[in-house]
Short mmCIF file of C-alpha atoms in Angstrom, two decimals:
data_model
loop_
_atom_site.label_atom_id
_atom_site.label_comp_id
_atom_site.label_asym_id
_atom_site.label_seq_id
_atom_site.Cartn_x
_atom_site.Cartn_y
_atom_site.Cartn_z
CA MET A 265 83.90 -15.76 99.55
CA SER A 266 86.23 -13.67 97.35
CA THR A 267 85.51 -10.05 96.07
CA ILE A 268 86.85 -9.69 92.46
CA ARG A 269 87.08 -6.19 90.98
CA VAL A 270 85.77 -6.19 87.46
CA VAL A 271 86.01 -3.46 85.04
CA LEU A 272 83.43 -3.59 82.06
CA PRO A 273 83.50 -2.00 78.90
CA ALA A 274 81.47 1.31 78.49
CA HIS A 275 78.42 -0.28 76.76
CA LEU A 276 78.20 -2.93 79.33
CA LYS A 277 78.28 -0.32 82.09
CA ALA A 278 75.54 1.50 80.75
CA LEU A 279 73.38 -1.53 80.25
CA ALA A 280 74.10 -2.71 83.81
CA GLY A 281 73.65 0.85 85.14
CA VAL A 282 76.97 0.95 86.92
CA HIS A 283 79.92 3.32 86.94
CA GLY A 284 83.52 2.52 87.69
CA GLU A 285 84.48 -0.98 88.78
CA VAL A 286 82.07 -3.63 89.84
CA PRO A 287 82.84 -5.79 92.87
CA VAL A 288 81.88 -9.33 92.08
CA GLU A 289 81.53 -11.76 94.94
CA VAL A 290 82.32 -15.38 94.38
CA ALA A 291 81.75 -18.11 96.60
CA GLY A 292 84.06 -21.16 96.02
CA GLU A 293 87.01 -21.28 93.56
CA PRO A 294 87.50 -17.76 92.15
CA THR A 295 87.71 -18.81 88.45
CA LEU A 296 86.94 -16.74 85.48
CA SER A 297 83.69 -18.77 84.79
CA ALA A 298 82.67 -18.27 88.49
CA VAL A 299 83.41 -14.47 88.23
CA LEU A 300 81.16 -14.23 85.03
CA ASP A 301 78.40 -16.40 86.58
CA SER A 302 78.18 -14.13 89.63
CA LEU A 303 78.41 -11.08 87.53
CA GLU A 304 75.37 -12.24 85.36
CA GLN A 305 73.56 -13.35 88.56
CA SER A 306 73.76 -9.75 89.77
CA PHE A 307 73.11 -8.23 86.46
CA PRO A 308 70.94 -10.41 84.40
CA VAL A 309 70.86 -7.96 81.40
CA LEU A 310 74.49 -8.87 80.91
CA ARG A 311 73.83 -12.60 80.24
CA GLY A 312 74.75 -13.25 76.62
CA THR A 313 76.61 -10.07 76.24
CA ILE A 314 80.09 -11.45 77.39
CA ARG A 315 79.35 -15.14 76.75
CA GLU A 316 76.96 -16.48 74.11
CA HIS A 317 73.82 -18.05 75.42
CA PRO A 318 73.12 -20.79 75.83
CA SER A 319 76.66 -22.19 74.94
CA GLY A 320 78.50 -20.12 77.36
CA LYS A 321 81.33 -19.52 74.87
CA ARG A 322 83.18 -16.12 74.98
CA ARG A 323 81.93 -13.96 72.46
CA ALA A 324 84.32 -13.55 69.58
CA PHE A 325 85.14 -9.68 70.23
CA VAL A 326 85.16 -9.82 74.03
CA ARG A 327 88.68 -10.31 75.74
CA PHE A 328 89.67 -10.78 79.21
CA TYR A 329 92.67 -9.27 80.65
CA ALA A 330 94.44 -8.93 84.06
CA CYS A 331 98.13 -8.01 85.24
CA GLU A 332 98.79 -6.98 81.69
CA GLU A 333 98.06 -10.54 80.45
CA ASP A 334 95.41 -11.87 78.02
CA LEU A 335 93.32 -14.33 79.84
CA SER A 336 90.97 -14.81 76.94
CA HIS A 337 92.25 -18.37 75.95
CA GLU A 338 92.65 -19.48 79.53
CA PRO A 339 90.33 -22.72 80.50
CA PRO A 340 87.24 -21.15 82.17
CA ASP A 341 87.95 -23.16 85.29
CA ALA A 342 91.42 -21.78 85.59
CA LEU A 343 92.09 -19.69 88.92
CA LEU A 344 92.58 -15.93 88.31
CA PRO A 345 96.06 -14.66 88.84
CA GLU A 346 96.98 -14.02 92.43
CA PRO A 347 96.95 -10.23 92.42
CA VAL A 348 93.32 -10.29 91.05
CA LEU A 349 92.42 -12.54 94.00
CA GLN A 350 94.13 -10.20 96.59
CA GLY A 351 92.17 -7.21 95.12
CA ARG A 352 95.44 -5.59 93.96
CA GLU A 353 94.40 -5.81 90.25
CA ALA A 354 91.15 -5.71 88.32
CA LEU A 355 89.84 -8.33 85.87
CA LEU A 356 89.24 -6.23 82.76
CA VAL A 357 86.42 -7.19 80.34
CA ILE A 358 87.23 -5.63 76.94
CA GLY A 359 85.59 -5.04 73.64
CA ALA A 360 88.09 -5.87 71.03
CA MET A 361 89.00 -2.91 68.79
CA ALA A 362 87.43 -3.71 65.40
CA GLY A 363 84.93 -2.20 62.91
CA GLY A 364 83.80 1.43 62.61
CA MET B 69 62.14 23.97 56.41
CA SER B 70 65.52 24.95 57.52
CA PRO B 71 67.54 23.15 59.96
CA THR B 72 66.52 25.74 62.68
CA ASP B 73 63.03 24.43 62.59
CA VAL B 74 64.33 21.31 64.32
CA VAL B 75 63.94 21.52 68.00
CA ARG B 76 66.29 19.20 69.87
CA HIS B 77 65.41 18.24 73.27
CA THR B 78 63.85 15.32 75.01
CA VAL B 79 60.40 16.83 75.61
CA ARG B 80 57.81 16.22 73.06
CA VAL B 81 56.16 19.32 71.59
CA TRP B 82 52.66 19.18 70.39
CA SER B 83 51.17 22.17 68.55
CA ASP B 84 47.69 23.20 67.82
CA GLU B 85 48.86 25.12 64.78
CA GLY B 86 49.17 23.91 61.25
CA ASP B 87 46.74 21.04 60.83
CA GLY B 88 43.45 22.78 61.17
CA GLY B 89 43.80 22.91 64.78
CA SER B 90 44.08 19.00 65.01
CA MET B 91 46.08 17.37 67.78
CA SER B 92 47.01 14.52 65.55
CA GLY B 93 50.76 13.94 65.16
CA VAL B 94 53.29 11.56 64.20
CA ARG B 95 56.21 9.73 65.91
CA VAL B 96 58.88 8.49 63.60
CA LEU B 97 61.18 5.74 64.90
CA VAL B 98 64.41 5.66 63.33
CA GLY B 99 67.00 2.71 63.88
CA THR B 100 70.56 3.60 62.79
CA ARG B 101 74.05 1.95 62.90
CA LYS B 102 74.70 3.94 66.03
CA GLY B 103 71.51 4.27 68.05
CA ALA B 104 67.92 4.95 67.97
CA PHE B 105 66.10 8.17 67.39
CA VAL B 106 62.52 9.23 67.88
CA LEU B 107 61.24 12.22 65.83
CA THR B 108 57.90 13.88 66.61
CA ALA B 109 55.81 16.41 64.85
CA ASP B 110 52.22 17.65 64.92
CA GLY B 111 50.07 16.92 62.01
CA ALA B 112 51.46 19.59 59.66
CA ARG B 113 54.87 17.59 59.81
CA LYS B 114 56.81 20.83 59.44
CA LYS B 115 58.28 21.31 62.90
CA TRP B 116 60.01 18.46 64.38
CA THR B 117 61.64 17.53 67.76
CA VAL B 118 64.64 15.05 67.77
CA ASP B 119 65.12 12.75 70.68
CA GLY B 120 68.15 10.51 70.89
CA PRO B 121 70.30 8.86 70.49
CA HIS B 122 68.84 6.16 72.50
CA PHE B 123 71.41 3.24 72.98
CA GLY B 124 74.19 5.19 71.48
CA GLY B 125 76.91 3.11 69.65
CA TRP B 126 74.52 0.04 69.15
CA GLU B 127 73.13 -1.04 66.05
CA MET B 128 69.34 -0.57 66.24
CA TYR B 129 68.07 -2.58 63.54
CA HIS B 130 64.40 -1.92 63.90
CA LEU B 131 61.75 -0.25 66.20
CA LYS B 132 58.11 -0.71 65.97
CA GLY B 133 55.13 0.44 68.06
CA SER B 134 52.12 -1.69 68.95
CA PRO B 135 48.97 -0.87 66.83
CA VAL B 136 46.82 -1.65 69.93
CA ASP B 137 48.87 0.48 72.39
CA PRO B 138 51.12 3.10 70.61
CA ASN B 139 53.05 3.78 73.73
CA ARG B 140 54.44 0.31 73.63
CA ILE B 141 57.43 -0.03 71.33
CA PHE B 142 59.65 -2.77 70.68
CA ALA B 143 63.42 -2.26 69.53
CA SER B 144 66.12 -4.66 68.43
CA GLN B 145 69.47 -3.46 69.96
CA THR B 146 72.32 -5.43 68.50
CA SER B 147 76.13 -5.33 68.43
CA SER B 148 78.98 -7.54 66.98
CA TRP B 149 80.73 -7.32 70.17
CA PHE B 150 78.01 -7.90 72.74
CA GLY B 151 75.13 -9.54 71.05
CA GLN B 152 71.44 -9.13 70.85
CA LEU B 153 69.10 -7.36 73.19
CA ILE B 154 65.31 -6.37 72.99
CA GLN B 155 64.35 -3.17 74.52
CA ARG B 156 60.78 -2.24 75.21
CA SER B 157 59.20 1.28 76.01
CA ASP B 158 55.75 1.60 77.58
CA ASP B 159 55.86 5.32 77.49
CA GLY B 160 56.22 6.08 73.76
CA GLY B 161 59.98 5.83 73.79
CA LYS B 162 60.81 8.12 76.62
CA THR B 163 62.13 5.33 78.62
CA TRP B 164 63.20 1.70 78.01
CA SER B 165 63.60 -1.59 79.73
CA PRO B 166 65.62 -4.71 78.36
CA VAL B 167 63.25 -7.65 78.04
CA GLY B 168 63.91 -11.22 76.67
CA LYS B 169 66.73 -11.74 74.45
CA ASP B 170 67.07 -15.75 74.37
CA PHE B 171 66.44 -16.57 70.63
CA VAL B 172 67.16 -20.33 70.75
CA TYR B 173 66.36 -22.28 67.66
CA ASP B 174 63.85 -25.15 68.34
CA GLY B 175 65.40 -28.69 68.51
CA VAL B 176 68.51 -29.53 66.48
CA PRO B 177 68.85 -26.56 64.03
CA GLY B 178 70.53 -28.36 61.32
CA THR B 179 72.14 -26.66 58.26
CA HIS B 180 71.32 -24.38 55.40
CA GLN B 181 73.43 -23.75 52.45
CA TRP B 182 76.56 -21.39 52.88
CA TYR B 183 77.53 -19.04 49.98
CA ASP B 184 79.46 -21.77 48.27
CA GLY B 185 76.61 -24.34 48.54
CA THR B 186 78.13 -26.28 51.32
CA PRO B 187 76.02 -27.15 54.52
CA HIS B 188 76.32 -24.54 57.21
CA PRO B 189 74.93 -24.74 60.63
CA TRP B 190 72.00 -22.34 61.72
CA GLU B 191 73.47 -19.61 63.86
CA PHE B 192 71.69 -16.94 65.62
CA ALA B 193 73.16 -13.29 64.65
CA ARG B 194 70.50 -10.79 65.32
CA VAL B 195 67.06 -9.65 65.19
CA TRP B 196 66.08 -7.73 61.85
CA HIS B 197 62.46 -7.05 62.26
CA LEU B 198 59.96 -6.78 64.98
CA GLU B 199 56.19 -7.10 64.10
CA PRO B 200 53.73 -6.33 67.02
CA SER B 201 50.46 -7.94 66.84
CA LEU B 202 47.47 -6.09 65.38
CA SER B 203 45.25 -7.04 68.26
CA ASP B 204 47.25 -8.00 71.37
CA PRO B 205 50.00 -5.64 72.87
CA ASP B 206 51.66 -8.51 74.53
CA VAL B 207 52.12 -10.47 71.18
CA VAL B 208 55.07 -9.69 68.94
CA TYR B 209 56.95 -11.53 66.12
CA ALA B 210 60.64 -11.38 65.47
CA GLY B 211 62.44 -12.11 62.15
CA VAL B 212 66.01 -13.07 62.79
CA GLU B 213 69.27 -14.04 60.99
CA ASP B 214 70.06 -16.97 60.32
CA ALA B 215 66.52 -16.92 59.05
CA ALA B 216 63.75 -17.92 61.51
CA MET B 217 60.53 -16.37 63.00
CA PHE B 218 60.13 -16.22 66.79
CA LYS B 219 56.96 -15.06 68.72
CA SER B 220 56.45 -13.72 72.14
CA THR B 221 53.15 -13.69 73.90
CA ASP B 222 54.54 -11.80 77.03
CA GLY B 223 55.61 -8.51 75.61
CA GLY B 224 58.89 -9.76 74.60
CA THR B 225 59.84 -11.40 77.88
CA SER B 226 60.22 -14.87 76.36
CA TRP B 227 60.58 -16.03 72.78
CA SER B 228 59.62 -19.33 71.07
CA GLU B 229 60.56 -20.28 67.59
CA LEU B 230 57.55 -20.90 64.95
CA SER B 231 59.81 -23.72 63.71
CA GLY B 232 57.49 -24.89 61.08
CA LEU B 233 58.99 -22.21 58.81
CA ARG B 234 62.52 -23.64 59.00
CA GLY B 235 61.27 -27.05 59.06
CA HIS B 236 58.73 -27.10 56.30
CA GLY B 237 61.20 -28.94 54.05
CA SER B 238 63.19 -26.49 52.07
CA GLY B 239 65.26 -24.98 55.05
CA SER B 240 68.52 -26.98 54.03
CA GLN B 241 68.34 -25.33 50.57
CA TRP B 242 68.21 -21.80 51.97
CA GLN B 243 71.17 -19.60 51.07
CA PRO B 244 72.24 -16.14 52.56
CA GLY B 245 72.08 -12.92 50.50
CA ALA B 246 74.85 -10.61 50.63
CA GLY B 247 73.56 -9.14 53.84
CA GLY B 248 73.05 -12.44 55.65
CA MET B 249 70.34 -14.93 55.62
CA CYS B 250 67.78 -12.60 57.28
CA LEU B 251 64.07 -12.88 57.63
CA HIS B 252 63.38 -9.30 57.15
CA THR B 253 59.53 -8.84 56.45
CA ILE B 254 56.56 -10.03 58.38
CA LEU B 255 53.10 -9.13 57.29
CA LEU B 256 50.11 -9.87 59.47
CA ASP B 257 46.74 -10.22 57.85
CA PRO B 258 44.24 -7.76 59.36
CA ARG B 259 41.30 -10.02 58.50
CA ASP B 260 42.77 -12.87 60.18
CA GLU B 261 46.20 -12.72 61.91
CA ASN B 262 46.54 -16.33 61.70
CA ARG B 263 47.72 -15.63 58.21
CA ILE B 264 51.26 -14.43 58.14
CA PHE B 265 53.72 -13.73 55.35
CA ALA B 266 57.51 -13.89 55.78
CA ALA B 267 60.33 -12.90 53.54
CA ILE B 268 63.61 -14.15 53.62
CA SER B 269 66.85 -13.06 51.68
CA ALA B 270 67.58 -15.18 49.83
CA ALA B 271 65.09 -17.84 50.13
CA GLY B 272 61.83 -16.09 49.21
CA VAL B 273 58.19 -15.65 50.40
CA PHE B 274 56.45 -18.06 52.74
CA ARG B 275 53.07 -17.95 53.97
CA SER B 276 51.20 -19.43 57.05
CA ASP B 277 47.55 -19.90 57.28
CA ASP B 278 47.37 -21.29 60.80
CA GLY B 279 49.20 -18.77 62.97
CA GLY B 280 52.62 -19.76 62.14
CA THR B 281 52.56 -23.53 62.76
CA THR B 282 52.71 -24.62 59.06
CA TRP B 283 54.32 -22.75 56.11
CA GLY B 284 54.50 -23.00 52.45
CA PRO B 285 56.72 -21.15 49.94
CA LYS B 286 55.06 -18.70 47.80
CA ASN B 287 57.38 -17.76 45.04
CA LYS B 288 55.67 -18.83 41.83
CA GLY B 289 56.28 -16.32 39.01
CA LEU B 290 59.37 -14.84 40.46
CA LYS B 291 62.01 -14.67 38.00
CA SER B 292 65.74 -13.72 38.47
CA GLY B 293 67.53 -14.68 35.20
CA GLU B 294 68.53 -18.33 36.08
CA ILE B 295 69.39 -17.65 39.68
CA PRO B 296 67.53 -19.61 40.66
CA SER B 297 65.48 -21.26 37.78
CA ALA B 298 61.96 -19.82 37.31
CA GLU B 299 60.78 -23.25 38.59
CA ALA B 300 62.47 -23.20 41.96
CA GLU B 301 60.45 -23.30 45.00
CA VAL B 302 62.89 -21.25 47.06
CA GLY B 303 66.18 -19.30 46.46
CA HIS B 304 64.62 -16.06 45.59
CA CYS B 305 66.11 -12.86 46.98
CA VAL B 306 63.11 -11.14 47.93
CA HIS B 307 64.01 -7.53 49.32
CA ARG B 308 60.72 -6.40 50.77
CA LEU B 309 57.01 -7.01 50.96
CA ALA B 310 54.01 -4.45 51.49
CA GLN B 311 50.40 -4.76 51.77
CA HIS B 312 47.53 -2.42 52.27
CA PRO B 313 45.07 -3.26 55.22
CA ASP B 314 41.89 -2.78 52.93
CA ARG B 315 43.35 -5.28 50.18
CA PRO B 316 45.26 -7.94 52.11
CA ASP B 317 45.45 -10.47 49.21
CA THR B 318 47.47 -7.86 47.19
CA ILE B 319 51.06 -8.11 48.12
CA TYR B 320 53.85 -5.91 46.47
CA MET B 321 57.28 -6.94 46.41
CA GLN B 322 60.71 -5.22 45.74
CA LYS B 323 62.91 -8.02 44.65
CA HIS B 324 66.52 -8.05 43.99
CA TRP B 325 65.58 -7.58 40.50
CA ASP B 326 61.96 -6.61 39.61
CA VAL B 327 58.99 -4.98 41.36
CA MET B 328 56.21 -7.68 41.63
CA ARG B 329 52.57 -8.03 42.71
CA SER B 330 50.32 -10.67 43.72
CA ASP B 331 46.56 -10.42 43.89
CA ASP B 332 46.00 -13.82 45.29
CA GLY B 333 47.86 -13.75 48.66
CA GLY B 334 51.21 -14.79 47.14
CA ASP B 335 50.04 -17.76 45.30
CA SER B 336 51.26 -16.10 41.89
CA TRP B 337 53.29 -13.10 40.99
CA THR B 338 53.52 -10.72 38.09
CA GLU B 339 56.21 -8.19 37.31
CA VAL B 340 55.20 -4.47 37.55
CA SER B 341 58.47 -2.72 37.08
CA GLY B 342 57.14 -0.85 33.95
CA ASN B 343 59.23 2.29 33.18
CA LEU B 344 61.48 2.33 36.37
CA PRO B 345 65.05 3.53 35.66
CA SER B 346 66.14 0.42 37.71
CA ASP B 347 64.15 -2.42 38.70
CA PHE B 348 66.46 -2.98 41.67
CA GLY B 349 66.06 -1.45 45.11
CA PHE B 350 65.21 -2.30 48.67
CA PRO B 351 61.97 -0.75 50.15
CA ILE B 352 58.41 -0.68 48.92
CA ASP B 353 55.37 0.65 50.52
CA VAL B 354 51.62 1.55 50.01
CA HIS B 355 49.66 4.86 50.38
CA ALA B 356 47.71 4.55 53.68
CA HIS B 357 44.38 5.55 51.80
CA GLU B 358 45.08 4.45 48.28
CA PRO B 359 45.63 0.71 47.86
CA GLU B 360 46.88 1.01 44.31
CA THR B 361 49.42 3.83 45.13
CA ILE B 362 52.86 2.33 45.76
CA TYR B 363 56.28 3.68 46.28
CA VAL B 364 59.77 2.48 45.60
CA VAL B 365 63.39 4.00 45.52
CA PRO B 366 65.25 2.63 42.45
CA ILE B 367 68.91 1.87 43.10
CA LEU B 368 71.66 0.71 40.75
CA SER B 369 72.75 -2.86 40.91
CA ASP B 370 74.72 -4.97 41.40
CA SER B 371 77.48 -3.56 43.45
CA MET B 372 76.83 0.28 43.07
CA HIS B 373 73.74 0.43 45.40
CA TYR B 374 73.28 4.11 44.67
CA PRO B 375 70.57 5.98 42.78
CA PRO B 376 70.71 6.18 39.09
CA GLU B 377 72.58 9.24 37.63
CA GLY B 378 73.25 10.42 41.23
CA LYS B 379 69.48 11.61 41.53
CA LEU B 380 67.57 10.43 44.72
CA ARG B 381 64.29 9.73 43.27
CA VAL B 382 61.12 8.06 44.91
CA TYR B 383 59.02 6.50 42.27
CA ARG B 384 55.20 6.50 42.59
CA SER B 385 52.82 4.33 40.73
CA ARG B 386 49.02 5.10 40.99
CA THR B 387 48.14 2.08 39.16
CA GLY B 388 49.46 -0.60 41.34
CA GLY B 389 52.76 -0.72 39.31
CA ASN B 390 53.98 -0.65 35.59
CA GLU B 391 53.19 3.05 35.30
CA TRP B 392 55.72 5.04 37.51
CA GLU B 393 56.43 8.73 38.04
CA PRO B 394 59.53 10.19 39.65
CA LEU B 395 59.08 12.20 42.78
CA THR B 396 61.84 14.61 43.10
CA LYS B 397 60.77 18.10 44.51
CA GLY B 398 63.06 18.58 47.61
CA LEU B 399 65.34 15.58 46.94
CA PRO B 400 69.03 16.00 45.82
CA GLN B 401 69.00 15.73 42.02
CA SER B 402 72.79 15.57 41.53
CA ASP B 403 75.92 14.03 43.26
CA CYS B 404 73.76 11.83 45.51
CA TYR B 405 75.20 8.38 46.11
CA LEU B 406 73.59 6.84 49.08
CA ASN B 407 71.23 3.96 49.58
CA VAL B 408 67.74 3.47 51.21
CA LEU B 409 67.61 -0.02 52.96
CA ARG B 410 64.64 -2.15 53.04
CA ASP B 411 63.06 -1.47 56.30
CA ALA B 412 63.81 2.31 55.97
CA MET B 413 60.38 3.42 54.42
CA ALA B 414 56.97 4.03 56.10
CA VAL B 415 53.77 5.85 55.72
CA ASP B 416 51.60 7.59 58.29
CA LYS B 417 47.77 7.49 58.28
CA LEU B 418 46.92 11.03 58.35
CA ASP B 419 44.45 12.45 55.88
CA ASP B 420 47.28 13.61 53.60
CA CYS B 421 49.30 10.49 53.83
CA GLY B 422 52.87 11.06 54.73
CA ILE B 423 55.85 9.24 53.14
CA TYR B 424 59.17 8.73 55.04
CA PHE B 425 62.45 7.19 54.25
CA GLY B 426 65.90 7.06 55.80
CA THR B 427 69.32 6.94 54.03
CA SER B 428 72.59 5.44 54.48
CA GLY B 429 73.82 9.06 54.48
CA GLY B 430 71.81 9.69 57.65
CA GLN B 431 69.04 11.78 56.32
CA VAL B 432 65.29 11.02 57.11
CA TYR B 433 63.08 12.55 54.49
CA CYS B 434 59.38 13.33 54.91
CA SER B 435 56.73 14.11 52.43
CA PRO B 436 53.52 15.30 54.00
CA ASP B 437 51.70 15.37 50.80
CA GLY B 438 51.80 11.60 49.52
CA GLY B 439 55.23 12.10 47.80
CA ASP B 440 54.75 15.45 45.87
CA THR B 441 57.08 17.43 48.03
CA TRP B 442 59.96 16.39 50.33
CA ASP B 443 61.97 17.80 53.20
CA ALA B 444 64.63 16.46 55.43
CA ILE B 445 63.64 16.14 58.97
CA VAL B 446 67.18 15.34 60.07
CA ARG B 447 70.32 15.32 57.83
CA ASP B 448 73.27 13.99 59.72
CA LEU B 449 72.31 10.87 61.66
CA PRO B 450 74.33 7.66 61.61
CA ALA B 451 73.43 5.38 58.58
CA VAL B 452 69.70 4.80 58.78
CA LEU B 453 68.68 1.06 59.11
CA SER B 454 64.88 1.28 59.84
CA VAL B 455 62.23 3.93 59.72
CA GLU B 456 58.75 3.36 61.23
CA VAL B 457 55.95 5.84 61.76
CA GLN B 458 53.10 5.87 64.38
CA THR B 459 50.10 8.09 63.80
CA LEU B 460 48.99 9.48 67.08
CA PRO B 461 45.40 10.72 68.10
#
């Protein structure tokens, strides 16, 4: 079991009713997909807000960052970077800056 | 009314004053580009309480209360970033809870036409309009983009497509309007809720007589130059429909061009634009107690989308169309270049019928006397997408 620190954008924090980072527990391989599955299981209101339902595809204006790298185009089953697995860095879910 | 008459806090204030001691009041539900607002007043409709923003930063396309249980309100919360949610309040808009948001097209969605006429796959974008049942507080209909109608029978928890609409035969020919291919109007016949009208931009009007299982186009008599041809079954850019509950076979329409009426449940249409300064506009509504008194807001087309001559005028016809009078008292009559969107007009049911509309400039206007005089309830909200009114006991 791994615990991944996840930082949500403000609107999703408000929807989930959380403040600050969200510790997300992942059983098995700590991939981006597994983290989001666990996050959505803990906070069903977030289902569809980060990944489209039912396709599971990342929403166009949502990005994933960690360790100053854009992970948005990584395969969903790729392991997260080591500092994220060790809890030294957080996984950032970001609403892309666009529109008004 | 001056801005100081607006009380801003989150507790509703009811007054015994001003309406003959009546406790009747109104609750105005306002959806904007950046949140929802609930405006309340007693029957005099002079002193208002503003509550909001709810869901600040989200596009609130539409909020509407159940006619059966006015404390139950459904709201469409949407965002280009984070997608669609449906919120429900069971206490008149004080608190909200997210309910079901899975709008999945029935079967293989297929294609409609894109702007250039090429096939384009059906893709859900957002919920434009929510129409609660007239008889059951757990039943609510949703009009969505790309155009389809969904129904919930469990208070919004789950949604099923009424796929006979998209699948009746012409769906592959539907084409989006400039705002997207949206199902924006749903009318439920108060005599028989199995009769449902839907309007889609830019496909036209459709009617079901069996609760939404099967549908047929109802666009005979609509003319828009040659786009499409007058004989075309679909392809008409209908902006809005309105209906008076006492005359459900009479349907009024604001089309991209022309104000129209039907007196046979949509089977045929005749133009009633008459002396309007522009036959283009978005909203249309009917006086609560006078089925032949209707309201529109003429707007310049095609790309201007602001009032003619910079004068914001609601036009009223007391003859069901053709003969129109401008209503201007209290509305800006110079340098006004805003728009009023299709779902942003509503009427209350108080004895002296109130008329309401919201603007792209963030004003919500109220006329407590059927349109004779107007005043702004609020002036500086985000751009208004929708206005609904609940008349409370």
